[in-house]
Short mmCIF file of C-alpha atoms and ligand atoms in Angstrom, two decimals:
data_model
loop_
_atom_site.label_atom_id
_atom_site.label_comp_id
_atom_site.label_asym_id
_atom_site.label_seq_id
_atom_site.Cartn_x
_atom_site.Cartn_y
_atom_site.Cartn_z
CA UNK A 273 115.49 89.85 87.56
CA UNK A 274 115.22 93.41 87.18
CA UNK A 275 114.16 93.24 83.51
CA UNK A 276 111.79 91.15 84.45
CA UNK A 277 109.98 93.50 86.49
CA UNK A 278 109.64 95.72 83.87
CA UNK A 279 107.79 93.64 81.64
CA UNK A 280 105.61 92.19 84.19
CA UNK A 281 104.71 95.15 85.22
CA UNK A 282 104.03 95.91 81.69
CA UNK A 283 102.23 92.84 80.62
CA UNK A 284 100.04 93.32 83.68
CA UNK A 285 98.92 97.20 82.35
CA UNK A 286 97.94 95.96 79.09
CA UNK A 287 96.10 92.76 80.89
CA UNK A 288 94.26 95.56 83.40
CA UNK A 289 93.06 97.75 80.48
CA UNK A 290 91.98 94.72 78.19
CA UNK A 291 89.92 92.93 80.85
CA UNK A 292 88.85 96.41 82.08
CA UNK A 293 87.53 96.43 78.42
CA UNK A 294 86.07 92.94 78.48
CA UNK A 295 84.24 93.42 81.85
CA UNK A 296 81.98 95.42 80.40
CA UNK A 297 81.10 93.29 77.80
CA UNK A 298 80.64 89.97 79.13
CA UNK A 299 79.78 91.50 82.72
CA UNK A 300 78.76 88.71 85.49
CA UNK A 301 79.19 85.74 83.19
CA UNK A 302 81.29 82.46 82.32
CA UNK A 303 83.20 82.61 79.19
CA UNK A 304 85.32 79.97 78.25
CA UNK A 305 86.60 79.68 74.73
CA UNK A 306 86.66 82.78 72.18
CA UNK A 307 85.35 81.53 69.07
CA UNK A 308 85.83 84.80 66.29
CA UNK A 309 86.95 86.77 68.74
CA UNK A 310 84.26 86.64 71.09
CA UNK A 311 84.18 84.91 74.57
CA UNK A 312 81.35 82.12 74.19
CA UNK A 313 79.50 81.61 77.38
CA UNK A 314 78.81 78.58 79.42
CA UNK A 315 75.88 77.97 81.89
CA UNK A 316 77.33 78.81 85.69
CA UNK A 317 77.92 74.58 86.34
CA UNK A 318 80.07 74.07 83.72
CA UNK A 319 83.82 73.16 85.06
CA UNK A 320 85.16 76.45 83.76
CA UNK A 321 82.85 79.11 85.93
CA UNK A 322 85.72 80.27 88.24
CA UNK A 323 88.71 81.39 86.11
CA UNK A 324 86.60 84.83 85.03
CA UNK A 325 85.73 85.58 88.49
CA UNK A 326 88.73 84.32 89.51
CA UNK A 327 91.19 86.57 86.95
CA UNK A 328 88.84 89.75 88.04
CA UNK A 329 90.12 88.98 91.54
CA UNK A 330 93.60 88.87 90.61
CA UNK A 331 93.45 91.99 89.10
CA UNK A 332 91.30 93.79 91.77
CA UNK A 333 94.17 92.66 94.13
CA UNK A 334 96.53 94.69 92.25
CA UNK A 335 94.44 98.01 91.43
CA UNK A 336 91.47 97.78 94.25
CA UNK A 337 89.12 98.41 90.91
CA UNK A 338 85.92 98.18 92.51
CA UNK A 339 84.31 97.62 89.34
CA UNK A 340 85.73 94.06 88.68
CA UNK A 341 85.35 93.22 92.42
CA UNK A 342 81.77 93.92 92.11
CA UNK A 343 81.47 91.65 88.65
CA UNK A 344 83.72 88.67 90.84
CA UNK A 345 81.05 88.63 93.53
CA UNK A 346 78.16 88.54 91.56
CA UNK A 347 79.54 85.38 89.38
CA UNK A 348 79.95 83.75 92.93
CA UNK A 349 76.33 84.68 93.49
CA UNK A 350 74.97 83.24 90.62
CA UNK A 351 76.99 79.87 91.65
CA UNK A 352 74.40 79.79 94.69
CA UNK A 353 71.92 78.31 91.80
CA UNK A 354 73.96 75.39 91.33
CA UNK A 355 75.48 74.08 94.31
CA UNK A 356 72.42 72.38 94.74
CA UNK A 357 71.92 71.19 91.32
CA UNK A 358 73.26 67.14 92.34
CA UNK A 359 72.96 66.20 88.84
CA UNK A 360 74.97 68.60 87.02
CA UNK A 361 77.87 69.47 89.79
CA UNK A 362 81.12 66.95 89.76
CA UNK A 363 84.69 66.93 91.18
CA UNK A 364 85.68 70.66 89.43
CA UNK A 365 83.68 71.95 92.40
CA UNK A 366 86.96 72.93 93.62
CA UNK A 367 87.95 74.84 90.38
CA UNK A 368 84.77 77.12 90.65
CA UNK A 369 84.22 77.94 94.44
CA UNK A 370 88.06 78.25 95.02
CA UNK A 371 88.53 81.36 92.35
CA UNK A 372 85.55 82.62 93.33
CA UNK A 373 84.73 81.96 97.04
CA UNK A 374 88.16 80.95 98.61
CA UNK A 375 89.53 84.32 96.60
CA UNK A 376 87.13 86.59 97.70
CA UNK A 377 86.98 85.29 101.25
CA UNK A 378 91.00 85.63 101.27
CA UNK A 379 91.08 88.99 100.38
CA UNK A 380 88.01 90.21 102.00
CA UNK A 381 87.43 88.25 104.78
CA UNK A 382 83.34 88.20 103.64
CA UNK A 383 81.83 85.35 105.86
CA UNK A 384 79.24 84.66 103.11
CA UNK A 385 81.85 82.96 100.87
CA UNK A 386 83.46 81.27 103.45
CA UNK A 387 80.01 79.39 104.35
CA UNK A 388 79.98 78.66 100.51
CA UNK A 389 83.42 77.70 99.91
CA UNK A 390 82.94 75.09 103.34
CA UNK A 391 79.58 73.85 101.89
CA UNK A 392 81.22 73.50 98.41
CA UNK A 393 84.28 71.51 100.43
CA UNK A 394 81.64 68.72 101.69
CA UNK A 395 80.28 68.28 98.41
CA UNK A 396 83.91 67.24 97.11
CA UNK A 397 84.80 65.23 99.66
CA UNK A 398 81.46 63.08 99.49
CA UNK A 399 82.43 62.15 96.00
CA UNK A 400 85.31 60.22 97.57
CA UNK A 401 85.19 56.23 96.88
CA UNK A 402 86.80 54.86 99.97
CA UNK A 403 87.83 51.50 98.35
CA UNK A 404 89.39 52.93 95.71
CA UNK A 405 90.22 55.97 97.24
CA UNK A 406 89.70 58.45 94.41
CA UNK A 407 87.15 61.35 93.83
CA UNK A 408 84.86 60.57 91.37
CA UNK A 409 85.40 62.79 88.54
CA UNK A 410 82.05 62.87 86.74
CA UNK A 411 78.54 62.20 87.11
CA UNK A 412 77.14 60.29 84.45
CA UNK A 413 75.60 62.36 81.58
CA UNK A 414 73.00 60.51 79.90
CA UNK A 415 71.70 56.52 80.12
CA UNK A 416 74.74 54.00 79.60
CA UNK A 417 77.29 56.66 80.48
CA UNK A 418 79.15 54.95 83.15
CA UNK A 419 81.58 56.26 84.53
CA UNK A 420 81.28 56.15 88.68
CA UNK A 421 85.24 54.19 88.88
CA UNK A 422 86.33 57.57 86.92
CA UNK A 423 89.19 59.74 88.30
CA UNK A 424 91.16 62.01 86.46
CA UNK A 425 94.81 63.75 86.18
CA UNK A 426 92.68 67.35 87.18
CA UNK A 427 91.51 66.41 90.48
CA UNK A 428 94.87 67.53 91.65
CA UNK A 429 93.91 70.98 91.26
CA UNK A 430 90.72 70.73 93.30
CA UNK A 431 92.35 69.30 96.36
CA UNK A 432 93.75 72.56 97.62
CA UNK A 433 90.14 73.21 98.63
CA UNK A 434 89.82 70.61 100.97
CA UNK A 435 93.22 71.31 102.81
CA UNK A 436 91.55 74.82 102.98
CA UNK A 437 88.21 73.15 104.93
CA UNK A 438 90.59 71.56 107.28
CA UNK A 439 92.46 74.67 108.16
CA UNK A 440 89.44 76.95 108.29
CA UNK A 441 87.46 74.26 110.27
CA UNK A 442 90.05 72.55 111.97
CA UNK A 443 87.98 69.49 110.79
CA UNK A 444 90.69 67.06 109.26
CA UNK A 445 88.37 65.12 107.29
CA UNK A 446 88.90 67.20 104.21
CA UNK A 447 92.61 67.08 104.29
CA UNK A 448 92.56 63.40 105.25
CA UNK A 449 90.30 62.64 101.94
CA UNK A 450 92.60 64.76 99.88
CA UNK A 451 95.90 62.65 100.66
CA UNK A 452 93.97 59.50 99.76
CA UNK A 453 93.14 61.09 96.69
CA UNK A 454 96.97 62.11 96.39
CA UNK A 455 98.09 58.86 97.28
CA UNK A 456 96.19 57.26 94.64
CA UNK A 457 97.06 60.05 91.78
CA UNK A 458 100.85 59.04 92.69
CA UNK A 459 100.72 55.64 92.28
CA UNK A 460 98.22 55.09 89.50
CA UNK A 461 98.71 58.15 87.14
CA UNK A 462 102.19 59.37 86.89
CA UNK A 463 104.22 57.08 84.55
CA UNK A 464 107.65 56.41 85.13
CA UNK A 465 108.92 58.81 82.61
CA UNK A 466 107.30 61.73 84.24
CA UNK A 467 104.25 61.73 81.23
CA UNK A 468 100.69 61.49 83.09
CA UNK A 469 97.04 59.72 82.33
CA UNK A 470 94.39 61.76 82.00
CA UNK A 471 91.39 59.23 82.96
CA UNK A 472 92.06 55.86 85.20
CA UNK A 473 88.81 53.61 85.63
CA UNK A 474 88.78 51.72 89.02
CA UNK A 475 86.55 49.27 90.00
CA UNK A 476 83.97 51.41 92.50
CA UNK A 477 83.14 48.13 94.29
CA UNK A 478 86.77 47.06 95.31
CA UNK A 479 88.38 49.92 94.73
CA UNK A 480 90.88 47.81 92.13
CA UNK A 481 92.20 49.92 89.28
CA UNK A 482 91.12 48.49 85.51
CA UNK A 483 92.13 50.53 82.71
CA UNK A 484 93.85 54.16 81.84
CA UNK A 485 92.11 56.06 79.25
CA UNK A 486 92.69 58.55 76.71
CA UNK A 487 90.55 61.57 78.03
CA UNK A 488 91.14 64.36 76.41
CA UNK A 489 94.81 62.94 75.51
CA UNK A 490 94.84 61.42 71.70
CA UNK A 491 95.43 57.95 72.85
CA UNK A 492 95.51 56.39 76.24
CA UNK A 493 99.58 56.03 76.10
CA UNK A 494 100.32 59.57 74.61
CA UNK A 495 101.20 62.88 76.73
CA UNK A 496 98.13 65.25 76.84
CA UNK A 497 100.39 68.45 77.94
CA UNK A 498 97.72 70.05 80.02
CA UNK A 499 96.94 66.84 81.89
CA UNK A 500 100.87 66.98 82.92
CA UNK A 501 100.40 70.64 83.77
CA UNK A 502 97.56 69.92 86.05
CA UNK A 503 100.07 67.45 87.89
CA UNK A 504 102.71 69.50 87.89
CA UNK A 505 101.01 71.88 89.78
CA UNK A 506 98.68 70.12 91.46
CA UNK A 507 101.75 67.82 93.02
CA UNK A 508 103.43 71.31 94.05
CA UNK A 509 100.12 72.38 96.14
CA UNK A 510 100.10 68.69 97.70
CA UNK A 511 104.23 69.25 98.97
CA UNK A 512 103.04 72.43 100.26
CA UNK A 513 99.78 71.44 102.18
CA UNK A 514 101.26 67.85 103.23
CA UNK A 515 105.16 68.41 103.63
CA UNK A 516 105.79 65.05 101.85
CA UNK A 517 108.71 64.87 99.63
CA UNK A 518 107.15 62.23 97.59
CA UNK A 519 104.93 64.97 95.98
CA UNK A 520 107.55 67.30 95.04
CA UNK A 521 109.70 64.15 93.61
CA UNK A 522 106.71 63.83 91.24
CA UNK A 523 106.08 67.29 90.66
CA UNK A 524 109.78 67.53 89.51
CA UNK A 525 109.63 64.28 87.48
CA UNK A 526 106.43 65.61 85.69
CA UNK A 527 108.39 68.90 85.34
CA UNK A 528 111.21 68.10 83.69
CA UNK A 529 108.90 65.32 80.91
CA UNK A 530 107.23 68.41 80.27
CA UNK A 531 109.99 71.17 80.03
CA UNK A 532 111.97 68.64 77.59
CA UNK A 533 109.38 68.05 75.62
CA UNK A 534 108.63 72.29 74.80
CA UNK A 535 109.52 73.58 71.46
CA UNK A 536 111.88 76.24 70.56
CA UNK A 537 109.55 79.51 71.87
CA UNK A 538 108.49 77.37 75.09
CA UNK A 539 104.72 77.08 74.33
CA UNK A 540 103.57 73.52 74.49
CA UNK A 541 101.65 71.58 71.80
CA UNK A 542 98.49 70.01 72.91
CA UNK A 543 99.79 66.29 73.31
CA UNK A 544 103.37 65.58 73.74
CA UNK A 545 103.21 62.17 71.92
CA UNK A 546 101.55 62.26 68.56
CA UNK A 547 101.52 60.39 66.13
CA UNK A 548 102.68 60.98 62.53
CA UNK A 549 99.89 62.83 60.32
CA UNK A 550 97.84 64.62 63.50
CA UNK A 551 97.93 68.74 63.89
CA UNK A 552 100.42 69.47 66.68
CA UNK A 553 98.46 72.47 67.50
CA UNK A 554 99.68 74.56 70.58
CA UNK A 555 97.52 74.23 74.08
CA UNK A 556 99.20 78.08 75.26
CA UNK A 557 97.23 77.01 78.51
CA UNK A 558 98.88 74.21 79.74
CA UNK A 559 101.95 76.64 79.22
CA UNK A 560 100.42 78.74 81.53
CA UNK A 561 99.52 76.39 84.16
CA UNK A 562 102.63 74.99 84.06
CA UNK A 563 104.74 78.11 84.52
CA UNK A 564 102.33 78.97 87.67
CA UNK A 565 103.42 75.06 88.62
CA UNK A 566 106.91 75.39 88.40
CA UNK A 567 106.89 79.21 90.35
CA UNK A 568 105.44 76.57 93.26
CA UNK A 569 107.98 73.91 92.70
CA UNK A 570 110.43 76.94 92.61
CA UNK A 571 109.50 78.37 96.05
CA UNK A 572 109.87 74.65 97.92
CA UNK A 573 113.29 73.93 96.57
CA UNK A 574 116.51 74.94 97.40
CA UNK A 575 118.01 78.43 95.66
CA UNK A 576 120.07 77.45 92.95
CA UNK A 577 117.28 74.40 92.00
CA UNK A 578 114.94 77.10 92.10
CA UNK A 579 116.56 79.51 89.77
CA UNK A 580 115.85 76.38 86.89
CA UNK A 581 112.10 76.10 87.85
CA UNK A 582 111.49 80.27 87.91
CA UNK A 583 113.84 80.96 84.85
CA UNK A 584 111.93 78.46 82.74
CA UNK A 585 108.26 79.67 84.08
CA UNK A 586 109.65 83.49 83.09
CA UNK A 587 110.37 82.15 79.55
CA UNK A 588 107.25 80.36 78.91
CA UNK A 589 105.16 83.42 80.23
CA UNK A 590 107.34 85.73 78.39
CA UNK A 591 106.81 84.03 75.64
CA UNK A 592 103.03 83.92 76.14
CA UNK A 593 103.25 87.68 76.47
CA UNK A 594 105.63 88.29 73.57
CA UNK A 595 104.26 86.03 70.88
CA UNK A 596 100.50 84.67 71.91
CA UNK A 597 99.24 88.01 73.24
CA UNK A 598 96.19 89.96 71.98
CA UNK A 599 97.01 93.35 73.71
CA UNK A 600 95.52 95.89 71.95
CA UNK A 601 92.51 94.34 69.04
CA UNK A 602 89.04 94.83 70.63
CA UNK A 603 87.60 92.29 68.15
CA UNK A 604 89.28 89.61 70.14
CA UNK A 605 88.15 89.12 73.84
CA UNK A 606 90.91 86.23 74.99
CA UNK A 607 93.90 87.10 76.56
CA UNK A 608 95.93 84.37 75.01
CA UNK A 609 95.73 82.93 72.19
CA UNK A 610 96.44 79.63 70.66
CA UNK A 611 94.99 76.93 73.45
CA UNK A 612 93.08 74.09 72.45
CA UNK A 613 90.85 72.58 74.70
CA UNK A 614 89.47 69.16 73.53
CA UNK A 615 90.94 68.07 70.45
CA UNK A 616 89.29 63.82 70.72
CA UNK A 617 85.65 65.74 70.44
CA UNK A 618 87.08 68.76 67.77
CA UNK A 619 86.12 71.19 70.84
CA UNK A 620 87.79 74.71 70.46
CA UNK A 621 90.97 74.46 69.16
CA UNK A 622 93.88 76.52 68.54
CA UNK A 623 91.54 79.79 70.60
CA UNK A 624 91.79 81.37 74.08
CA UNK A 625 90.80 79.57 76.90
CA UNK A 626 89.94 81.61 79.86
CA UNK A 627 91.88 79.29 82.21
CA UNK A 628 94.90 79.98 79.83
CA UNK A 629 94.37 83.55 80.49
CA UNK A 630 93.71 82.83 84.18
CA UNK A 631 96.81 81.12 84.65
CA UNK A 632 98.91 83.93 82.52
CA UNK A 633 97.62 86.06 84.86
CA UNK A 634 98.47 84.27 88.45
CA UNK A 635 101.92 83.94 86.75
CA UNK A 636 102.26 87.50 86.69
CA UNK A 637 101.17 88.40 89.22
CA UNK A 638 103.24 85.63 90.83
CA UNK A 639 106.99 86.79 89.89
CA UNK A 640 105.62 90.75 91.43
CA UNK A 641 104.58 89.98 94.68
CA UNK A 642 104.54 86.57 97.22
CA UNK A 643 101.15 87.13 97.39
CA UNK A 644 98.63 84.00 98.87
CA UNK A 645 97.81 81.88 96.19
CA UNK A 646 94.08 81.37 96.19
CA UNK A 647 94.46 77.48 95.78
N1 LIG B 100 88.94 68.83 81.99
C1 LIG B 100 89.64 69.99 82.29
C2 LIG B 100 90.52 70.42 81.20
O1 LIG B 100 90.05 70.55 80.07
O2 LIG B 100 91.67 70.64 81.43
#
């Protein structure tokens, strides 16, 4: 391991003087994709608001910059605005308040974000359909969009939240609405050869599940790869906060679909299961998110299992570093590039994401220290 902690060490100086670079261009804001180089931002609802804040964090934690501190609170600020928008806020709740509130309130101890991050924990767990016992993914958009039996493969990562309510509160509500949601993720989205649906459609009334669908997937039976990294992770975080082996059987079962399905340099192609005649672009995030997932399944296994799950998160990240890195080129504000994020609407592909550079980052900073995760 000792090479490795050279080039993480490395790969997390040129990260630190990039984003150092970055912060004061895009300042208190939510990027998401880099289209030409250039971070395009999103209003502060949409699903994506907490991986800026939440990569500023990760840094500050390793260089106590008070300049990207001070950027990280004021995005969680401007999130104040929307957790009472009803209309516009769904299940990714979770995503933005836990990189932004859970983080800072983790590392700082500041009693305003924990009063955010518990008020953003209620919200989630009223979505939760007790006949069906899923979390509504999505509100519906526009007239005719109908989608309140919805749940979806990404839920997974928003549960750590509510695990986080019960131990803060000592409430177990949350924790008891996140293992129905587990429950139901287990037996109703993982297939049997460790590939993953992105969108199942339950009945809301009975609770009865109807249909799988294709999501951001290309079909509803192919293998959207960052759909499988969500579980793989997400299955890891629900062994840790449940201690129930079922969820690290499926975390390993989505693990090893995935890992066998990687090409030669270990950087995943958007859908595992195309067919003939579609771009196989590259989704370098779900590379990243998986790495970060198997460094979790890594630390609840048994040492020589866990040497598989850590040396195959090392290669995919060193291979994010090596050959999808923008280190040095100012006219290019990503981190990582090559992830696609919705190919079935022609939405940014083959660009950085910032939850691909997120993730890159948490993996990182990972393998140097067992630090608290923020989920
Ligand atoms: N819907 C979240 C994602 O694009 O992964």
């Amino acid at each position: 391991m000792t090479n490795d902690v050279q080039w993480v060490a490395e790969a997390l100086q040129k990260v630190y003087g990039k984003v150092g670079r970055t912060n004061m261009k895009i300042g208190a804001n939510f990027p998401h994709a880099s289209v030409n180089g250039s971070y395009q931002l999103e209003e502060p609802h949409w699903w994506t608001a907490g991986f800026w804040p939440g990569l500023l964090w990760l840094l500050y934690r390793e260089t106590k910059d008070e300049s990207l501190k001070e950027t990280a609170k004021q995005c969680e600020k401007q999130l104040d605005s929307v957790i009472t928008d009803y209309y516009k806020l769904d299940h990714d709740i979770g995503f933005m308040w836990t990189l932004t509130s859970v983080a800072n309130y983790k590392l700082t101890k500041d009693e305003d974000s924990k009063r955010r991050a518990l008020l953003a924990a209620n919200l989630l767990a009223a979505r939760f359909n007790c006949k069906g016992n899923y979390i509504r993914a999505w509100n519906s958009r526009y007239k005719g969009d109908e989608n309140t039996g919805w749940a979806i493969i990404d839920c997974l990562m928003n549960l750590p939240l509510l695990f986080w309510a019960t131990k803060e509160t000592g409430d177990p509500r949350f924790s008891h609405v996140a293992k129905k949601h587990g429950e139901t993720a287990l037996n109703h989205f993982i297939r049997k050869d460790g590939s993953v649906h992105h969108i199942v459609q339950f009945n809301p009334e009975t609770g009865e599940k109807e249909k799988a669908l294709g999501g951001q997937g290309f079909s509803s039976d192919s293998a959207w790869s960052r759909g499988a990294s969500w579980a793989i992770y997400g299955l890891a975080l629900l062994y840790r906060d449940t201690g129930e082996s079922h969820y690290l059987q499926a975390a390993k079962g989505v693990a090893h679909f995935f890992i066998a399905h990687l090409p030669d340099d270990f950087v995943p192609y958007w859908d595992f299961r195309l067919p003939q005649g579609i771009t196989n672009y590259r989704d370098s995030s779900a590379g990243a998110i998986a790495a970060c997932g198997l460094l979790a399944i890594s630390q609840a296994v048994e040492r020589t299992e866990a040497n598989m799950y850590k040396r195959t998160a090392i290669k995919m990240l060193r291979s994010l570093y090596d050959h999808y890195g923008d280190w040095e080129n100012d006219g290019q504000d990503g981190l990582i590039l090559h992830g696609t994020s919705h190919y079935p609407e022609g939405k940014n592909i083959d660009v950085p994401l910032i939850y691909g550079d997120y993730f890159f980052v948490e993996g990182l900073t990972s393998l140097k220290a067992e630090y608290e995760l923020f989920w």
